[in-house]
């Protein structure tokens, strides 16, 4: 299994993700459809971040008649404004774009990149990401007066307008699906912050050309890397406060919190008092990446660092990407196990534990009848959780059951299948009924289990008079037939 793992201990943003993917081996020439559609240029160059050689990707506009193509109000400062009224934050914050140029004095502004080895032990030449003669390797780009950073350029689009724009580009179908899904994550987060409808919510900064270039660019580079799975270790959000259009808010920004609440990975504060995780970075990772506690076991093929715009004295402001063979055909999931013995819990309390504990973050809940001291009947409750959720779930278990002690079997792991849901449509006496079917597969996509959701099957059985087992069998057969089996 080809695996891509991010180390987000200094947060993540759109341009950091772009840089990390290029540094890990993705070919920036695949970005040309975005450049053609938006009339922007990706400048790929190397910078020094506290001794770490990292790849920086800037989205640039051609200068128009010596004027500012970004419109009025931007001035000469290339920073983004603080969070706009859409609640999405500033893609120019600590983890993101330049405050001018942060290239070390010893680095020329060459429009080039170093292609990291795709295979271990295989050498790869340096390449130049060229769009015209001025981008030839070795050409000095210290004159960047011909281009302007694209922050905030373009109309403030709604979600449907962004989708229409992405679908109009010459992109692979999978890239379109990923990009539009990421913008949906962003749009829903903004709509939730402001209590608005998704289709009517304006993206403002996040719907501008540079943010679209970030999101679609990441999807194109990821498609070029051709990985089977993407994971990320816990992502740093930073700390302190950020000035936004409606006042001062604690970091992370409201939209970032909404996005991370639905993500499969966890966040942590620090390590600096600045905003590190931007809404675009959070949305990209929320859609693409699963969560791990640390770098998974893998044979490393390539690695690289994507640079953020700011510099910190004790922390290189970079996002690391590692590509390699993940080995196992199943997914390694870091877990802890909570246990408690109950001898006085009512059936009603036990019956509700599955739902209440899963709402608190439990991955799985098992209740086993057992014999307690003095031969009294009781129950053993076992709860599988992510290590970072253990304390919260343990507290919920205590208040729900009244137990006075909960054991934790330290952090371990479990091996899990990939799980997806497909919808089976059943024709019963001329009427169509839908049943959800859970499909289990290994990391290579080989399906080895299908099971119909009981509640869906029961509803159809009650309406049609068919036995539940027959409804479940037909649903599984329908999905298998749709999959070509």
Coordinates of C-alpha atoms in Angstrom, one line a residue:
X1 CA 0.0 0.0 0.0
X2 CA 1.4 3.4 -1.1
X3 CA 1.0 5.7 1.9
X4 CA 1.3 9.5 2.3
X5 CA 1.8 10.7 5.9
X6 CA 1.8 14.4 7.0
X7 CA 3.5 15.7 10.2
X8 CA 1.5 18.8 11.1
X9 CA 3.2 19.9 14.2
X10 CA 3.5 23.4 12.8
X11 CA 0.0 23.4 11.4
X12 CA -1.1 23.3 7.8
X13 CA -2.3 25.7 5.1
X14 CA -3.0 25.5 1.4
X15 CA 0.5 26.6 0.2
X16 CA 2.3 24.5 2.8
X17 CA 0.4 21.4 1.5
X18 CA 1.4 22.4 -2.1
X19 CA 5.0 22.7 -1.1
X20 CA 5.1 19.5 0.9
X21 CA 3.6 17.5 -2.0
X22 CA 6.0 18.9 -4.6
X23 CA 9.0 18.3 -2.2
X24 CA 7.8 14.7 -1.7
X25 CA 7.9 14.0 -5.4
X26 CA 4.7 15.4 -7.1
X27 CA 5.3 17.0 -10.5
X28 CA 4.2 20.7 -10.5
X29 CA 3.7 20.6 -14.3
X30 CA 0.3 18.9 -13.5
X31 CA -0.8 22.3 -12.2
X32 CA -1.2 23.9 -15.6
X33 CA -5.0 23.5 -15.9
X34 CA -5.4 25.8 -12.9
X35 CA -2.9 28.3 -14.4
X36 CA -4.9 28.3 -17.6
X37 CA -8.3 28.7 -16.0
X38 CA -7.4 31.4 -13.4
X39 CA -4.5 33.2 -15.3
X40 CA -2.2 32.6 -12.3
X41 CA 1.3 31.2 -12.1
X42 CA 2.6 28.8 -9.4
X43 CA 6.1 29.9 -8.4
X44 CA 8.0 26.9 -6.9
X45 CA 11.3 27.7 -5.1
X46 CA 13.3 26.6 -2.1
X47 CA 13.7 28.5 1.1
X48 CA 15.6 28.0 4.4
X49 CA 13.4 27.5 7.5
X50 CA 15.6 27.3 10.6
X51 CA 18.1 25.1 8.8
X52 CA 15.5 23.0 7.0
X53 CA 15.5 23.3 3.2
X54 CA 11.8 23.5 2.3
X55 CA 9.7 24.1 -0.8
X56 CA 7.7 27.2 -1.1
X57 CA 4.8 27.5 -3.6
X58 CA 3.4 31.0 -4.3
X59 CA 0.4 31.7 -6.4
X60 CA 1.2 34.8 -8.6
X61 CA -0.8 37.1 -10.9
X62 CA 0.7 38.8 -13.9
X63 CA 1.1 42.6 -13.3
X64 CA -1.4 44.5 -15.3
X65 CA -0.1 47.8 -16.7
X66 CA 1.9 48.4 -13.5
X67 CA -1.3 48.4 -11.4
X68 CA -2.4 46.2 -8.6
X69 CA -4.4 43.4 -10.1
X70 CA -6.0 42.6 -6.7
X71 CA -8.1 45.7 -6.8
X72 CA -8.4 48.5 -4.3
X73 CA -7.7 48.2 -0.6
X74 CA -4.8 45.8 -0.8
X75 CA -2.0 48.3 -1.0
X76 CA 1.6 47.1 -1.2
X77 CA 1.4 44.7 1.8
X78 CA 1.2 41.1 0.5
X79 CA -0.4 39.9 3.7
X80 CA -4.0 38.6 3.8
X81 CA -6.4 40.6 5.9
X82 CA -7.5 39.0 9.2
X83 CA -10.5 36.8 9.2
X84 CA -13.2 38.2 7.1
X85 CA -16.9 38.2 7.9
X86 CA -17.3 34.7 6.5
X87 CA -15.4 33.3 9.5
X88 CA -12.9 31.5 7.5
X89 CA -9.7 33.0 8.7
X90 CA -6.7 34.3 6.9
X91 CA -4.8 32.2 4.4
X92 CA -1.9 34.5 5.1
X93 CA -1.6 33.7 8.8
X94 CA 1.4 32.1 10.5
X95 CA 1.2 28.8 8.6
X96 CA 0.6 30.3 5.2
X97 CA 1.7 33.1 2.9
X98 CA 4.7 35.4 2.9
X99 CA 5.0 38.7 4.6
X100 CA 6.7 39.8 1.5
X101 CA 9.4 37.3 0.7
X102 CA 10.9 35.0 3.3
X103 CA 13.7 33.6 1.1
X104 CA 17.0 33.4 2.9
X105 CA 19.6 35.8 1.5
X106 CA 21.6 32.9 0.3
X107 CA 18.8 31.7 -2.0
X108 CA 18.0 33.2 -5.4
X109 CA 14.4 33.4 -6.4
X110 CA 14.7 30.7 -9.1
X111 CA 11.5 29.2 -10.4
X112 CA 12.7 25.6 -10.0
X113 CA 12.2 22.6 -7.8
X114 CA 14.1 19.5 -6.9
X115 CA 12.2 16.3 -7.7
X116 CA 12.7 13.9 -4.8
X117 CA 13.4 10.2 -5.5
X118 CA 10.3 8.3 -6.4
X119 CA 11.9 5.0 -5.5
X120 CA 14.5 4.3 -2.9
X121 CA 18.0 4.5 -4.3
X122 CA 16.8 5.9 -7.6
X123 CA 18.3 9.2 -8.5
X124 CA 16.2 12.0 -10.1
X125 CA 17.5 15.0 -11.9
X126 CA 16.6 18.6 -11.0
X127 CA 13.7 20.0 -13.1
X128 CA 12.5 23.4 -13.9
X129 CA 8.8 24.3 -13.7
X130 CA 8.7 26.4 -16.8
X131 CA 5.9 28.3 -18.4
X132 CA 7.9 30.8 -20.5
X133 CA 11.5 31.6 -21.2
X134 CA 11.8 33.8 -18.1
X135 CA 11.3 30.7 -16.0
X136 CA 14.3 28.8 -17.3
X137 CA 16.5 27.2 -14.7
X138 CA 19.1 29.5 -13.2
X139 CA 17.2 32.6 -14.2
X140 CA 17.1 35.2 -11.4
X141 CA 13.6 35.9 -10.2
X142 CA 14.6 38.6 -7.8
X143 CA 12.8 40.9 -10.2
X144 CA 9.3 39.5 -9.2
X145 CA 7.9 42.9 -10.1
X146 CA 6.4 41.1 -13.2
X147 CA 4.1 39.2 -10.9
X148 CA 2.0 40.0 -7.9
X149 CA 0.8 37.6 -5.1
X150 CA -2.7 36.5 -5.8
X151 CA -4.1 36.8 -2.3
X152 CA -7.8 37.7 -2.4
X153 CA -7.9 38.3 -6.2
X154 CA -11.0 37.4 -8.0
X155 CA -14.7 37.6 -7.1
X156 CA -16.1 36.5 -3.7
X157 CA -17.8 33.4 -5.0
X158 CA -20.6 31.3 -3.6
X159 CA -20.2 27.5 -3.2
X160 CA -22.2 26.7 -6.4
X161 CA -20.0 29.3 -8.3
X162 CA -16.8 27.7 -7.0
X163 CA -18.1 24.2 -8.1
X164 CA -19.0 25.5 -11.5
X165 CA -15.5 27.0 -11.9
X166 CA -13.8 23.8 -10.8
X167 CA -15.9 21.7 -13.1
X168 CA -15.0 23.9 -16.0
X169 CA -11.3 23.2 -15.7
X170 CA -9.7 20.4 -17.6
X171 CA -9.3 18.1 -14.6
X172 CA -9.4 14.3 -14.0
X173 CA -12.8 13.3 -12.6
X174 CA -11.3 12.2 -9.2
X175 CA -9.6 15.6 -8.8
X176 CA -12.9 17.4 -9.5
X177 CA -14.7 15.2 -6.9
X178 CA -12.0 15.8 -4.2
X179 CA -11.8 19.6 -4.8
X180 CA -15.6 20.2 -4.8
X181 CA -15.9 18.0 -1.6
X182 CA -13.2 20.2 0.1
X183 CA -15.0 23.3 -0.8
X184 CA -18.2 21.8 0.5
X185 CA -16.4 21.2 3.9
X186 CA -15.4 24.9 3.8
X187 CA -18.8 26.1 2.9
X188 CA -20.6 24.1 5.5
X189 CA -18.2 25.4 8.2
X190 CA -18.8 29.0 7.2
X191 CA -22.6 28.5 7.0
X192 CA -22.6 27.0 10.4
X193 CA -20.6 29.9 11.9
X194 CA -23.0 32.5 10.5
X195 CA -26.3 30.6 10.4
X196 CA -26.6 30.9 6.6
X197 CA -27.5 28.5 3.8
X198 CA -24.6 26.7 2.1
X199 CA -25.6 27.8 -1.4
X200 CA -26.0 31.5 -0.4
X201 CA -22.8 31.7 1.7
X202 CA -20.0 33.7 0.0
X203 CA -16.5 32.3 0.4
X204 CA -14.9 35.7 0.3
X205 CA -11.1 35.2 0.7
X206 CA -11.5 31.4 0.5
X207 CA -13.4 31.6 -2.8
X208 CA -10.7 33.9 -4.3
X209 CA -8.4 32.7 -7.0
X210 CA -5.4 31.9 -4.8
X211 CA -7.5 29.7 -2.5
X212 CA -9.0 27.8 -5.5
X213 CA -5.5 27.4 -6.8
X214 CA -4.4 26.0 -3.4
X215 CA -7.3 23.5 -3.1
X216 CA -7.3 22.3 -6.8
X217 CA -3.5 22.3 -6.9
X218 CA -3.3 20.0 -3.9
X219 CA -5.8 17.6 -5.4
X220 CA -3.8 17.6 -8.7
X221 CA -0.5 17.0 -7.0
X222 CA -2.0 14.2 -4.8
X223 CA -3.4 12.6 -7.9
X224 CA 0.1 12.7 -9.5
X225 CA 1.6 11.0 -6.4
X226 CA -0.9 8.1 -6.8
X227 CA -1.1 7.1 -3.2
X228 CA -3.5 4.7 -1.8
X229 CA -4.0 6.3 1.6
X230 CA -3.4 9.7 3.3
X231 CA -2.9 10.1 7.0
X232 CA -1.8 12.9 9.3
X233 CA -0.5 13.0 12.8
X234 CA -2.2 15.5 15.2
X235 CA -2.2 18.9 13.7
X236 CA -1.1 22.0 15.6
X237 CA -3.5 24.9 15.7
X238 CA -1.3 27.4 17.5
X239 CA -2.5 29.6 20.3
X240 CA -3.3 33.1 21.4
X241 CA -5.8 35.4 19.7
X242 CA -6.5 36.6 16.2
X243 CA -8.0 39.9 15.0
X244 CA -11.0 39.3 12.8
X245 CA -13.6 41.5 11.2
X246 CA -16.0 41.0 14.1
X247 CA -13.4 41.4 16.8
X248 CA -10.7 39.4 18.6
X249 CA -11.2 35.6 18.8
X250 CA -9.1 32.9 20.4
X251 CA -7.1 30.6 18.1
X252 CA -8.3 28.4 16.3
X253 CA -10.8 30.4 14.4
X254 CA -14.5 29.4 14.6
X255 CA -14.6 27.9 11.1
X256 CA -11.4 25.8 11.8
X257 CA -13.1 24.4 14.9
X258 CA -16.2 23.4 12.9
X259 CA -14.0 21.7 10.3
X260 CA -11.8 19.8 12.8
X261 CA -14.9 18.6 14.8
X262 CA -15.8 16.4 11.8
X263 CA -12.2 15.4 10.9
X264 CA -10.8 11.9 11.6
X265 CA -7.6 13.4 13.0
X266 CA -7.0 15.3 16.2
X267 CA -5.6 18.7 17.0
X268 CA -3.3 20.1 19.6
X269 CA -2.5 23.6 20.8
X270 CA 0.8 25.4 20.4
X271 CA 3.7 25.2 20.0
X272 CA 3.6 29.0 19.3
X273 CA 1.2 31.8 20.1
X274 CA 0.0 32.3 16.5
X275 CA -2.6 30.9 14.2
X276 CA -1.1 27.9 12.5
X277 CA -4.0 25.9 11.0
X278 CA -6.0 27.8 8.3
X279 CA -9.5 26.9 7.2
X280 CA -8.2 25.8 3.7
X281 CA -5.5 23.6 5.3
X282 CA -8.0 22.1 7.7
X283 CA -10.6 21.4 5.0
X284 CA -8.1 19.7 2.7
X285 CA -6.9 17.4 5.5
X286 CA -10.4 16.8 6.8
X287 CA -11.5 15.4 3.4
X288 CA -8.3 13.6 2.4
X289 CA -6.6 12.3 5.6
X290 CA -7.2 9.8 8.3
X291 CA -5.8 10.3 11.8
X292 CA -2.8 8.6 13.3
X293 CA -0.9 9.4 16.5
X294 CA 2.6 9.1 15.0
X295 CA 4.3 8.2 11.7
X296 CA 3.0 4.8 10.6
X297 CA 5.3 1.9 9.9
X298 CA 6.5 2.3 6.3
X299 CA 9.4 1.9 4.0
X300 CA 10.2 5.5 3.0
X301 CA 10.4 6.3 -0.7
X302 CA 10.6 10.1 -0.5
X303 CA 10.0 12.9 1.8
X304 CA 9.9 16.7 1.8
X305 CA 9.0 19.9 3.6
X306 CA 6.4 22.6 2.6
X307 CA 7.3 26.1 3.9
X308 CA 4.9 28.4 5.6
X309 CA 5.2 32.2 5.3
X310 CA 6.3 33.2 8.8
X311 CA 9.5 32.5 10.7
X312 CA 9.7 31.4 14.4
X313 CA 12.8 31.4 16.5
X314 CA 12.6 27.9 17.8
X315 CA 10.4 26.1 15.4
X316 CA 10.9 25.5 11.6
X317 CA 7.6 26.6 10.1
X318 CA 7.3 23.6 7.8
X319 CA 4.8 20.8 7.0
X320 CA 6.5 17.4 6.4
X321 CA 5.2 14.9 3.9
X322 CA 6.5 11.3 3.8
X323 CA 5.6 8.8 1.0
X324 CA 6.3 5.1 1.2
X325 CA 5.1 1.5 1.3
X326 CA 2.7 1.1 4.3
X327 CA 3.1 -2.6 4.1
X328 CA 0.0 -4.0 5.7
X329 CA -3.1 -4.6 3.7
X330 CA -5.2 -3.5 6.7
X331 CA -5.2 -0.1 8.4
X332 CA -3.4 0.4 11.7
X333 CA -5.6 2.3 14.1
X334 CA -4.1 3.7 17.4
X335 CA -6.5 2.9 20.3
X336 CA -6.9 2.6 24.0
X337 CA -9.4 0.2 25.7
X338 CA -11.5 1.3 28.8
X339 CA -13.0 -1.3 31.0
X340 CA -15.3 -1.3 34.1
X341 CA -17.4 -3.9 35.9
X342 CA -21.0 -3.2 36.8
X343 CA -23.2 -5.1 39.2
X344 CA -26.1 -2.7 39.6
X345 CA -26.7 -1.1 36.2
X346 CA -30.3 -1.3 34.9
X347 CA -31.1 -2.7 31.5
X348 CA -32.2 0.8 30.3
X349 CA -28.8 2.2 31.2
X350 CA -26.9 -0.6 29.6
X351 CA -29.1 -0.4 26.5
X352 CA -28.2 3.3 26.0
X353 CA -24.4 3.0 26.5
X354 CA -23.7 2.3 22.8
X355 CA -25.2 5.6 21.7
X356 CA -24.1 7.8 24.6
X357 CA -20.5 6.6 24.6
X358 CA -20.2 6.8 20.8
X359 CA -21.5 10.3 21.0
X360 CA -18.6 11.1 23.4
X361 CA -16.0 9.7 21.0
X362 CA -16.0 5.9 21.5
X363 CA -15.1 3.8 18.5
X364 CA -16.8 0.6 19.8
X365 CA -18.7 -0.5 22.9
X366 CA -19.1 -4.1 24.1
X367 CA -21.1 -5.3 27.1
X368 CA -20.5 -8.8 28.3
X369 CA -22.5 -10.6 31.0
X370 CA -20.3 -11.9 33.7
X371 CA -20.3 -13.1 37.3
X372 CA -19.1 -10.7 40.0
X373 CA -17.9 -11.3 43.6
X374 CA -20.3 -13.2 45.8
X375 CA -21.6 -14.9 42.6
X376 CA -23.7 -11.8 41.8
X377 CA -24.5 -11.3 38.1
X378 CA -23.0 -8.3 36.4
X379 CA -21.6 -6.9 33.2
X380 CA -18.2 -6.1 31.9
X381 CA -18.2 -2.9 29.7
X382 CA -15.3 -2.6 27.2
X383 CA -14.9 0.6 25.2
X384 CA -12.5 1.1 22.3
X385 CA -11.3 4.8 22.0
X386 CA -8.6 6.9 20.4
X387 CA -6.0 7.7 23.1
X388 CA -6.8 11.4 23.0
X389 CA -10.5 10.7 23.6
X390 CA -9.9 8.3 26.6
X391 CA -10.4 10.8 29.4
X392 CA -13.6 12.3 27.9
X393 CA -15.2 8.9 27.2
X394 CA -14.2 7.5 30.7
X395 CA -15.9 10.5 32.3
X396 CA -19.1 9.9 30.3
X397 CA -19.0 6.2 31.2
X398 CA -18.7 7.1 34.9
X399 CA -21.6 9.5 35.0
X400 CA -23.8 7.3 32.9
X401 CA -23.3 4.1 35.0
X402 CA -22.2 5.4 38.4
X403 CA -19.1 3.2 38.3
X404 CA -16.3 4.2 40.8
X405 CA -13.4 2.9 38.7
X406 CA -12.4 2.5 35.1
X407 CA -9.3 0.7 33.8
X408 CA -7.4 1.8 30.8
X409 CA -5.2 -0.6 28.8
X410 CA -2.6 1.8 27.5
X411 CA -2.3 2.9 23.9
X412 CA -2.1 0.0 21.5
X413 CA -3.5 -0.5 18.0
X414 CA -6.0 -2.5 16.1
X415 CA -6.1 -3.5 12.4
X416 CA -9.2 -2.4 10.5
X417 CA -10.6 -2.7 7.1
X418 CA -11.5 0.2 4.9
X419 CA -15.3 0.8 5.3
X420 CA -17.5 2.4 2.8
X421 CA -21.3 2.5 2.4
X422 CA -23.1 1.8 -0.9
X423 CA -26.8 2.1 -1.5
X424 CA -28.7 -0.8 -3.0
X425 CA -32.0 -0.1 -4.7
X426 CA -34.5 -3.0 -4.5
X427 CA -37.5 -3.5 -6.8
X428 CA -40.3 -5.1 -4.9
X429 CA -43.6 -5.4 -6.7
X430 CA -42.7 -2.4 -8.9
X431 CA -41.7 -0.1 -6.0
X432 CA -38.1 0.9 -5.3
X433 CA -36.6 0.7 -1.8
X434 CA -33.1 1.7 -0.7
X435 CA -30.9 -0.2 1.7
X436 CA -27.5 0.9 2.8
X437 CA -24.7 -1.8 2.5
X438 CA -21.4 -1.6 4.4
X439 CA -18.5 -2.7 2.2
X440 CA -15.2 -3.8 3.8
X441 CA -12.0 -3.9 1.8
X442 CA -8.3 -4.0 2.3
X443 CA -5.8 -1.3 1.5
X444 CA -5.6 -2.4 -2.1
X445 CA -9.4 -2.1 -2.5
X446 CA -10.0 -5.8 -2.6
X447 CA -13.5 -6.3 -1.2
X448 CA -13.9 -9.2 1.3
X449 CA -17.2 -8.4 3.1
X450 CA -20.5 -6.8 2.4
X451 CA -23.3 -6.5 5.0
X452 CA -26.7 -4.8 4.7
X453 CA -27.6 -2.3 7.5
X454 CA -30.2 -4.0 9.6
X455 CA -32.4 -1.0 10.4
X456 CA -32.7 -0.2 6.6
X457 CA -33.6 -3.8 5.9
X458 CA -36.1 -4.0 8.7
X459 CA -37.9 -0.9 7.4
X460 CA -38.2 -2.4 4.0
X461 CA -39.3 -5.8 5.4
X462 CA -42.1 -4.1 7.4
X463 CA -43.3 -2.2 4.4
X464 CA -43.2 -5.1 1.9
X465 CA -43.8 -8.2 4.0
X466 CA -40.5 -9.8 2.9
X467 CA -38.4 -11.5 5.6
X468 CA -35.6 -9.3 6.9
X469 CA -33.0 -11.9 5.9
X470 CA -34.3 -11.9 2.3
X471 CA -34.1 -8.1 2.1
X472 CA -30.5 -8.1 3.4
X473 CA -29.6 -10.9 0.9
X474 CA -31.0 -9.0 -2.0
X475 CA -29.3 -5.7 -1.0
X476 CA -25.9 -7.4 -0.8
X477 CA -26.4 -9.1 -4.1
X478 CA -27.4 -5.8 -5.7
X479 CA -24.3 -4.1 -4.5
X480 CA -22.1 -6.9 -5.6
X481 CA -23.7 -6.9 -9.0
X482 CA -23.1 -3.1 -9.3
X483 CA -19.5 -3.7 -8.4
X484 CA -19.1 -6.2 -11.3
X485 CA -19.0 -9.3 -9.2

